[in-house]
PDB file of C-alpha atoms and ligand atoms in Angstrom:
ATOM      1  CA  MET Q  28       0.968  11.437  12.682  1.00 97.00           C
ATOM      2  CA  ARG Q  29       6.042  10.721  12.256  1.00 97.00           C
ATOM      3  CA  THR Q  30       8.326  11.564  10.565  1.00 97.00           C
ATOM      4  CA  PHE Q  31      12.067   9.683   8.958  1.00 98.00           C
ATOM      5  CA  VAL Q  32      14.769  11.388   8.024  1.00 98.00           C
ATOM      6  CA  VAL Q  33      16.849   8.139   7.160  1.00 98.00           C
ATOM      7  CA  ASP Q  34      20.269   9.332   7.141  1.00 96.00           C
ATOM      8  CA  HIS Q  35      22.812   6.837   5.153  1.00 97.00           C
ATOM      9  CA  PRO Q  36      25.344   8.278   3.003  1.00 98.00           C
ATOM     10  CA  LEU Q  37      24.050   6.503   0.115  1.00 97.00           C
ATOM     11  CA  VAL Q  38      21.565   8.600   0.179  1.00 98.00           C
ATOM     12  CA  ALA Q  39      23.294  11.476   0.492  1.00 98.00           C
ATOM     13  CA  HIS Q  40      25.330  10.762  -1.817  1.00 98.00           C
ATOM     14  CA  LYS Q  41      22.791  10.629  -4.163  1.00 98.00           C
ATOM     15  CA  LEU Q  42      20.400  13.256  -3.179  1.00 98.00           C
ATOM     16  CA  THR Q  43      23.179  15.322  -4.067  1.00 98.00           C
ATOM     17  CA  VAL Q  44      23.898  14.452  -7.420  1.00 98.00           C
ATOM     18  CA  LEU Q  45      19.922  15.003  -7.881  1.00 98.00           C
ATOM     19  CA  ARG Q  46      20.065  17.881  -6.904  1.00 98.00           C
ATOM     20  CA  ASP Q  47      22.857  19.291  -9.294  1.00 98.00           C
ATOM     21  CA  LYS Q  48      21.261  20.901 -12.048  1.00 97.00           C
ATOM     22  CA  ASN Q  49      23.272  19.473 -14.382  1.00 97.00           C
ATOM     23  CA  THR Q  50      22.661  16.113 -13.782  1.00 97.00           C
ATOM     24  CA  PRO Q  51      19.821  15.232 -17.198  1.00 96.00           C
ATOM     25  CA  SER Q  52      16.328  13.795 -16.778  1.00 96.00           C
ATOM     26  CA  PRO Q  53      18.298   9.566 -17.116  1.00 96.00           C
ATOM     27  CA  VAL Q  54      20.181   9.689 -14.520  1.00 97.00           C
ATOM     28  CA  PHE Q  55      17.917  11.938 -12.806  1.00 98.00           C
ATOM     29  CA  ARG Q  56      15.391   8.678 -13.415  1.00 97.00           C
ATOM     30  CA  ARG Q  57      17.568   6.335 -11.966  1.00 97.00           C
ATOM     31  CA  LEU Q  58      18.474   8.291  -9.207  1.00 98.00           C
ATOM     32  CA  THR Q  59      15.107   8.368  -8.480  1.00 98.00           C
ATOM     33  CA  GLU Q  60      14.324   5.017  -8.368  1.00 97.00           C
ATOM     34  CA  GLU Q  61      17.503   4.322  -6.456  1.00 97.00           C
ATOM     35  CA  LEU Q  62      16.317   6.418  -3.670  1.00 98.00           C
ATOM     36  CA  VAL Q  63      13.068   4.785  -4.050  1.00 98.00           C
ATOM     37  CA  THR Q  64      14.124   1.834  -3.404  1.00 96.00           C
ATOM     38  CA  LEU Q  65      16.081   2.226  -0.257  1.00 97.00           C
ATOM     39  CA  LEU Q  66      13.669   4.585   1.563  1.00 98.00           C
ATOM     40  CA  ALA Q  67      11.239   2.367   1.177  1.00 97.00           C
ATOM     41  CA  TYR Q  68      12.539   0.097   3.243  1.00 94.00           C
ATOM     42  CA  GLU Q  69      13.055   1.850   5.808  1.00 95.00           C
ATOM     43  CA  ALA Q  70       9.083   3.089   4.684  1.00 97.00           C
ATOM     44  CA  THR Q  71       8.301  -0.675   4.797  1.00 97.00           C
ATOM     45  CA  ARG Q  72       9.448  -1.485   8.219  1.00 95.00           C
ATOM     46  CA  GLU Q  73       5.571  -1.880   9.521  1.00 95.00           C
ATOM     47  CA  VAL Q  74       4.156  -3.503   6.468  1.00 96.00           C
ATOM     48  CA  ARG Q  75       1.436  -6.163   8.205  1.00 95.00           C
ATOM     49  CA  THR Q  76       2.809 -10.044   7.861  1.00 95.00           C
ATOM     50  CA  GLU Q  77       1.676 -13.369   9.489  1.00 96.00           C
ATOM     51  CA  PRO Q  78       3.721 -16.409  10.491  1.00 97.00           C
ATOM     52  CA  VAL Q  79       3.789 -18.450   7.371  1.00 97.00           C
ATOM     53  CA  GLU Q  80       4.512 -22.128   7.396  1.00 98.00           C
ATOM     54  CA  ILE Q  81       6.693 -23.214   4.768  1.00 98.00           C
ATOM     55  CA  GLU Q  82       8.989 -26.540   4.022  1.00 98.00           C
ATOM     56  CA  THR Q  83      12.430 -25.919   3.632  1.00 98.00           C
ATOM     57  CA  PRO Q  84      15.489 -28.744   1.581  1.00 98.00           C
ATOM     58  CA  VAL Q  85      15.994 -29.551   5.466  1.00 98.00           C
ATOM     59  CA  THR Q  86      12.864 -29.371   7.905  1.00 98.00           C
ATOM     60  CA  ARG Q  87       9.345 -27.345   8.432  1.00 98.00           C
ATOM     61  CA  THR Q  88      10.033 -23.885   9.298  1.00 98.00           C
ATOM     62  CA  VAL Q  89       7.938 -20.873   9.689  1.00 98.00           C
ATOM     63  CA  GLY Q  90       8.527 -17.450   8.108  1.00 97.00           C
ATOM     64  CA  THR Q  91       6.383 -14.562   7.074  1.00 96.00           C
ATOM     65  CA  ALA Q  92       4.260 -13.304   4.197  1.00 94.00           C
ATOM     66  CA  PHE Q  93       2.597 -10.528   3.438  1.00 93.00           C
ATOM     67  CA  THR Q  94      -1.061 -10.398   5.186  1.00 93.00           C
ATOM     68  CA  LYS Q  95      -4.085  -9.887   2.733  1.00 90.00           C
ATOM     69  CA  PRO Q  96      -5.292  -7.662   1.681  1.00 89.00           C
ATOM     70  CA  THR Q  97      -1.532  -6.421   0.139  1.00 89.00           C
ATOM     71  CA  PRO Q  98      -0.140  -2.994   0.167  1.00 94.00           C
ATOM     72  CA  LEU Q  99      -1.301  -0.892  -2.268  1.00 97.00           C
ATOM     73  CA  VAL Q 100       0.689   1.491  -3.969  1.00 98.00           C
ATOM     74  CA  VAL Q 101      -0.290   5.066  -5.357  1.00 98.00           C
ATOM     75  CA  PRO Q 102       1.752   7.229  -7.020  1.00 98.00           C
ATOM     76  CA  ILE Q 103       1.422  11.044  -7.345  1.00 98.00           C
ATOM     77  CA  LEU Q 104       1.342  11.551 -11.238  1.00 97.00           C
ATOM     78  CA  ARG Q 105       2.812  13.225 -12.996  1.00 95.00           C
ATOM     79  CA  ALA Q 106       6.234  12.885 -10.396  1.00 97.00           C
ATOM     80  CA  GLY Q 107       5.845   9.852  -8.496  1.00 98.00           C
ATOM     81  CA  LEU Q 108       5.192   8.181 -11.673  1.00 97.00           C
ATOM     82  CA  GLY Q 109       8.866   8.564 -11.389  1.00 97.00           C
ATOM     83  CA  MET Q 110       9.340   6.449  -8.087  1.00 98.00           C
ATOM     84  CA  LEU Q 111       7.184   4.067  -8.808  1.00 98.00           C
ATOM     85  CA  GLU Q 112      10.035   0.929 -10.060  1.00 97.00           C
ATOM     86  CA  GLY Q 113      12.091   1.509  -7.417  1.00 96.00           C
ATOM     87  CA  MET Q 114       9.065   0.943  -5.151  1.00 97.00           C
ATOM     88  CA  THR Q 115       7.047  -2.661  -6.852  1.00 95.00           C
ATOM     89  CA  LYS Q 116      10.943  -3.784  -6.563  1.00 93.00           C
ATOM     90  CA  LEU Q 117      10.788  -3.805  -3.133  1.00 93.00           C
ATOM     91  CA  VAL Q 118       7.562  -5.122  -3.035  1.00 93.00           C
ATOM     92  CA  PRO Q 119       5.881  -6.447  -6.100  1.00 93.00           C
ATOM     93  CA  THR Q 120       3.349  -8.083  -4.605  1.00 92.00           C
ATOM     94  CA  ALA Q 121       1.922  -4.815  -4.117  1.00 95.00           C
ATOM     95  CA  GLU Q 122      -1.308  -3.667  -5.634  1.00 96.00           C
ATOM     96  CA  VAL Q 123      -0.806  -0.029  -7.110  1.00 97.00           C
ATOM     97  CA  GLY Q 124      -3.593   2.896  -7.902  1.00 98.00           C
ATOM     98  CA  PHE Q 125      -2.912   6.242  -9.637  1.00 98.00           C
ATOM     99  CA  LEU Q 126      -3.684   9.689  -8.244  1.00 98.00           C
ATOM    100  CA  GLY Q 127      -2.976  12.449 -10.861  1.00 97.00           C
ATOM    101  CA  MET Q 128      -2.975  16.145  -8.905  1.00 97.00           C
ATOM    102  CA  ALA Q 129      -1.221  19.286  -9.685  1.00 94.00           C
ATOM    103  CA  ARG Q 130      -0.964  22.388  -8.253  1.00 93.00           C
ATOM    104  CA  ASP Q 131      -2.038  25.949  -9.409  1.00 91.00           C
ATOM    105  CA  GLU Q 132       1.251  27.424 -10.016  1.00 88.00           C
ATOM    106  CA  GLU Q 133       0.128  31.142  -9.482  1.00 91.00           C
ATOM    107  CA  THR Q 134      -2.578  30.207  -6.720  1.00 93.00           C
ATOM    108  CA  LEU Q 135      -1.253  26.766  -5.386  1.00 90.00           C
ATOM    109  CA  ASP Q 136      -4.297  25.446  -5.161  1.00 92.00           C
ATOM    110  CA  ILE Q 137      -4.392  21.543  -5.725  1.00 95.00           C
ATOM    111  CA  ILE Q 138      -6.197  20.296  -8.993  1.00 95.00           C
ATOM    112  CA  THR Q 139      -7.357  16.609  -8.666  1.00 96.00           C
ATOM    113  CA  TYR Q 140      -7.173  15.786 -12.706  1.00 96.00           C
ATOM    114  CA  ALA Q 141      -7.018  11.425 -12.797  1.00 97.00           C
ATOM    115  CA  GLU Q 142      -8.045   8.725  -9.526  1.00 96.00           C
ATOM    116  CA  ARG Q 143      -7.720   5.211 -10.967  1.00 97.00           C
ATOM    117  CA  LEU Q 144      -7.797   3.560  -7.153  1.00 96.00           C
ATOM    118  CA  PRO Q 145     -10.260   0.841  -5.740  1.00 94.00           C
ATOM    119  CA  ASP Q 146     -13.241   2.325  -4.539  1.00 94.00           C
ATOM    120  CA  ASP Q 147     -13.239   0.984  -0.989  1.00 95.00           C
ATOM    121  CA  LEU Q 148      -9.408   1.005   0.875  1.00 96.00           C
ATOM    122  CA  THR Q 149     -10.878  -0.376   3.953  1.00 95.00           C
ATOM    123  CA  GLY Q 150      -8.430  -2.182   6.344  1.00 92.00           C
ATOM    124  CA  ARG Q 151      -5.773  -1.005   3.783  1.00 95.00           C
ATOM    125  CA  GLN Q 152      -2.213  -0.177   4.355  1.00 97.00           C
ATOM    126  CA  VAL Q 153      -1.081   2.390   1.264  1.00 98.00           C
ATOM    127  CA  PHE Q 154       1.572   4.169   0.504  1.00 98.00           C
ATOM    128  CA  VAL Q 155       1.934   6.708  -1.222  1.00 98.00           C
ATOM    129  CA  LEU Q 156       5.371   8.435  -3.958  1.00 98.00           C
ATOM    130  CA  ASP Q 157       5.609  11.633  -4.326  1.00 98.00           C
ATOM    131  CA  PRO Q 158       9.018  13.184  -4.525  1.00 98.00           C
ATOM    132  CA  MET Q 159       7.995  16.747  -3.379  1.00 98.00           C
ATOM    133  CA  LEU Q 160       6.500  17.515  -0.279  1.00 98.00           C
ATOM    134  CA  ALA Q 161       6.824  21.729  -0.977  1.00 98.00           C
ATOM    135  CA  THR Q 162       3.759  23.357   1.498  1.00 97.00           C
ATOM    136  CA  GLY Q 163       2.191  20.372   2.237  1.00 97.00           C
ATOM    137  CA  GLY Q 164      -0.991  21.242  -0.331  1.00 97.00           C
ATOM    138  CA  THR Q 165      -0.717  18.157  -2.721  1.00 97.00           C
ATOM    139  CA  LEU Q 166      -0.241  15.793   0.581  1.00 98.00           C
ATOM    140  CA  ARG Q 167      -2.815  17.045   2.335  1.00 97.00           C
ATOM    141  CA  GLU Q 168      -5.863  16.107  -0.141  1.00 96.00           C
ATOM    142  CA  ALA Q 169      -4.236  12.684  -1.746  1.00 98.00           C
ATOM    143  CA  ILE Q 170      -3.944  11.447   2.858  1.00 98.00           C
ATOM    144  CA  LYS Q 171      -7.503  13.118   3.057  1.00 96.00           C
ATOM    145  CA  PHE Q 172      -8.527  11.083   0.130  1.00 96.00           C
ATOM    146  CA  LEU Q 173      -7.062   8.396   0.799  1.00 97.00           C
ATOM    147  CA  PHE Q 174      -8.494   7.961   4.029  1.00 97.00           C
ATOM    148  CA  ARG Q 175     -12.008   8.976   3.492  1.00 96.00           C
ATOM    149  CA  ARG Q 176     -11.984   5.800   1.277  1.00 96.00           C
ATOM    150  CA  GLY Q 177     -11.239   3.943   3.827  1.00 96.00           C
ATOM    151  CA  ALA Q 178      -7.717   3.595   4.455  1.00 97.00           C
ATOM    152  CA  SER Q 179      -6.071   1.784   7.813  1.00 94.00           C
ATOM    153  CA  ASP Q 180      -2.562   3.455   7.537  1.00 96.00           C
ATOM    154  CA  VAL Q 181      -0.921   5.753   5.398  1.00 98.00           C
ATOM    155  CA  THR Q 182       3.304   5.379   4.942  1.00 98.00           C
ATOM    156  CA  CYS Q 183       4.418   8.995   2.595  1.00 98.00           C
ATOM    157  CA  ILE Q 184       7.661   8.177   0.757  1.00 98.00           C
ATOM    158  CA  CYS Q 185       9.287  11.450  -0.308  1.00 98.00           C
ATOM    159  CA  LEU Q 186      12.532  12.575  -1.692  1.00 98.00           C
ATOM    160  CA  LEU Q 187      12.516  16.585  -0.026  1.00 98.00           C
ATOM    161  CA  ALA Q 188       9.926  18.063   1.803  1.00 98.00           C
ATOM    162  CA  ALA Q 189      10.002  21.352   3.204  1.00 98.00           C
ATOM    163  CA  PRO Q 190       9.801  22.925   7.328  1.00 98.00           C
ATOM    164  CA  GLU Q 191       6.510  24.756   6.349  1.00 98.00           C
ATOM    165  CA  GLY Q 192       4.949  22.191   4.382  1.00 98.00           C
ATOM    166  CA  LEU Q 193       5.614  19.247   7.325  1.00 98.00           C
ATOM    167  CA  ALA Q 194       3.710  22.001  10.303  1.00 98.00           C
ATOM    168  CA  LYS Q 195       1.453  22.458   8.257  1.00 97.00           C
ATOM    169  CA  LEU Q 196       0.550  18.316   7.499  1.00 97.00           C
ATOM    170  CA  GLU Q 197       1.619  17.758  11.410  1.00 96.00           C
ATOM    171  CA  ASP Q 198      -0.666  20.516  12.562  1.00 96.00           C
ATOM    172  CA  GLU Q 199      -4.025  18.615  10.205  1.00 95.00           C
ATOM    173  CA  LEU Q 200      -2.652  15.260  10.798  1.00 95.00           C
ATOM    174  CA  SER Q 201      -1.130  15.085  13.875  1.00 91.00           C
ATOM    175  CA  ASP Q 202      -3.419  11.791  15.552  1.00 93.00           C
ATOM    176  CA  ALA Q 203      -3.899  10.121  12.446  1.00 95.00           C
ATOM    177  CA  ASN Q 204      -2.369   6.983  11.374  1.00 97.00           C
ATOM    178  CA  VAL Q 205       0.427   9.030   9.090  1.00 98.00           C
ATOM    179  CA  LYS Q 206       3.970   8.346   8.735  1.00 98.00           C
ATOM    180  CA  ILE Q 207       6.540  10.236   5.895  1.00 98.00           C
ATOM    181  CA  VAL Q 208       9.868   9.186   5.219  1.00 98.00           C
ATOM    182  CA  LEU Q 209      12.332  11.321   3.766  1.00 98.00           C
ATOM    183  CA  ALA Q 210      15.736  11.840   2.260  1.00 98.00           C
ATOM    184  CA  SER Q 211      15.605  14.795   3.421  1.00 98.00           C
ATOM    185  CA  ILE Q 212      13.927  18.450   5.129  1.00 98.00           C
ATOM    186  CA  ASP Q 213      14.891  21.443   2.631  1.00 98.00           C
ATOM    187  CA  GLU Q 214      15.773  24.400   4.090  1.00 98.00           C
ATOM    188  CA  LYS Q 215      12.590  26.736   3.181  1.00 98.00           C
ATOM    189  CA  LEU Q 216      10.026  26.851   0.728  1.00 98.00           C
ATOM    190  CA  ASN Q 217      10.838  30.505  -1.672  1.00 98.00           C
ATOM    191  CA  GLU Q 218       8.234  33.086  -3.208  1.00 96.00           C
ATOM    192  CA  LYS Q 219       7.930  30.771  -5.595  1.00 96.00           C
ATOM    193  CA  ALA Q 220       6.991  28.501  -2.919  1.00 97.00           C
ATOM    194  CA  TYR Q 221      10.257  25.637  -3.940  1.00 97.00           C
ATOM    195  CA  ILE Q 222      12.154  24.252  -1.514  1.00 98.00           C
ATOM    196  CA  VAL Q 223      15.345  25.682  -0.539  1.00 98.00           C
ATOM    197  CA  PRO Q 224      17.843  23.949  -2.279  1.00 98.00           C
ATOM    198  CA  GLY Q 225      15.915  21.833  -3.585  1.00 98.00           C
ATOM    199  CA  LEU Q 226      16.562  19.829  -6.624  1.00 98.00           C
ATOM    200  CA  GLY Q 227      14.165  22.345  -9.171  1.00 97.00           C
ATOM    201  CA  ASP Q 228      10.631  20.437 -10.823  1.00 97.00           C
ATOM    202  CA  ALA Q 229      10.557  16.710 -10.098  1.00 97.00           C
ATOM    203  CA  GLY Q 230       8.059  16.300 -12.939  1.00 96.00           C
ATOM    204  CA  ASP Q 231       9.596  18.453 -15.106  1.00 96.00           C
ATOM    205  CA  ARG Q 232      13.189  17.110 -14.432  1.00 97.00           C
ATOM    206  CA  LEU Q 233      12.400  13.764 -14.734  1.00 96.00           C
ATOM    207  CA  TYR Q 234       9.642  14.132 -18.225  1.00 93.00           C
ATOM    208  CA  GLY Q 235      11.300  17.128 -19.728  1.00 86.00           C
ATOM    209  CA  VAL Q 236       9.284  20.535 -19.302  1.00 79.00           C
ATOM    210  CA  THR Q 237       5.537  21.328 -19.854  1.00 69.00           C
ATOM    211  CA  GLY Q 238       3.788  24.393 -20.887  1.00 56.00           C
TER     212      GLY Q 238
HETATM  213  O1  PRP Z  13       3.149  19.954  -1.652  1.00 75.21           O
HETATM  214  P1  PRP Z  13       2.947  21.024  -2.842  1.00 75.21           P
HETATM  215  O2  PRP Z  13       2.562  22.556  -2.777  1.00 75.21           O
HETATM  216  O3  PRP Z  13       1.351  20.850  -3.078  1.00 75.21           O
HETATM  217  O4  PRP Z  13       3.680  20.912  -3.819  1.00 75.21           O
HETATM  218  C1  PRP Z  13       4.490  19.612  -3.903  1.00 75.21           C
HETATM  219  C2  PRP Z  13       3.762  19.123  -5.476  1.00 75.21           C
HETATM  220  O5  PRP Z  13       4.100  19.981  -6.629  1.00 75.21           O
HETATM  221  C3  PRP Z  13       5.135  18.501  -7.404  1.00 75.21           C
HETATM  222  O6  PRP Z  13       3.949  18.032  -8.927  1.00 75.21           O
HETATM  223  P2  PRP Z  13       3.324  19.129  -9.471  1.00 75.21           P
HETATM  224  O7  PRP Z  13       2.127  20.090  -9.486  1.00 75.21           O
HETATM  225  O8  PRP Z  13       4.676  19.787 -10.104  1.00 75.21           O
HETATM  226  O9  PRP Z  13       2.938  18.651 -10.681  1.00 75.21           O
HETATM  227  P3  PRP Z  13       3.811  17.251 -11.836  1.00 75.21           P
HETATM  228  O10 PRP Z  13       3.845  16.126 -10.502  1.00 75.21           O
HETATM  229  O11 PRP Z  13       2.561  17.243 -12.557  1.00 75.21           O
HETATM  230  O12 PRP Z  13       5.092  18.363 -12.040  1.00 75.21           O
HETATM  231  C4  PRP Z  13       5.469  17.656  -6.457  1.00 75.21           C
HETATM  232  O13 PRP Z  13       5.545  16.535  -6.763  1.00 75.21           O
HETATM  233  C5  PRP Z  13       3.646  18.177  -5.884  1.00 75.21           C
HETATM  234  O14 PRP Z  13       3.233  16.881  -6.289  1.00 75.21           O
HETATM  235  O1  URA Z  14       9.985  22.615  -5.234  1.00 75.21           O
HETATM  236  C1  URA Z  14       9.504  21.633  -5.294  1.00 75.21           C
HETATM  237  C2  URA Z  14       8.411  22.554  -5.501  1.00 75.21           C
HETATM  238  C3  URA Z  14       6.742  22.030  -6.408  1.00 75.21           C
HETATM  239  N1  URA Z  14       7.469  20.937  -7.114  1.00 75.21           N
HETATM  240  C4  URA Z  14       8.690  21.004  -7.303  1.00 75.21           C
HETATM  241  O2  URA Z  14       8.351  19.783  -8.727  1.00 75.21           O
HETATM  242  N2  URA Z  14       9.537  21.022  -6.933  1.00 75.21           N
HETATM  243 MG1   MG Z  15       5.564  19.771 -11.595  1.00 75.21          MG
END
């Protein structure tokens, strides 16, 4: 497993506005998309490509095309859905699959309530979208699920991570072909397993509070 923090003033600025508790949902959604596009630039650095011959108005030349099958993008519902548009803007030919997962806020157990993915992911490059890596439980379940289906490598794009969650993933996935791309590694988890300083509940801030 490899971890990359995108160190760029545009990312730092947008993240600061996102963290602000006074930022309303419409702005939060737009900034989330913009941040994902910036992170996706780094996250797709190793996307598989092949040479392709094309003709410009001047001459024939060799360019670059995605290798088929194209990458699979998997947002983790609910909060990951807020990242999808920012990713598909950059990789419009990617296929999209969905995983619905929620953590029980009392036990921190992960409940998988929805899954709509190809049955066979053999050899596929997969990009997982989830803004928050807190205890790491959700991402661990998602990554294991994708490898069981045959994915060749998994790149996770997150906005924030807690050191505790990253350490847990490192522990369990040290030899796996996994890359985590982040805007920030925050300070810690609080007693409710929320990221500190964090930005609160990403799903609630994107879509409103649920019961
Ligand atoms: O690292 P973990 O401790 O597993 O926590 C992170 C998860 O918590 C949030 O989802 P949540 O369960 O709140 O669902 P939601 O997106 O529907 O709000 C977040 O989007 C991650 O999926
Ligand atoms: O800080 C956190 C932790 C888990 N899920 C969130 O949305 N925020
Ligand atoms: Mg939530």
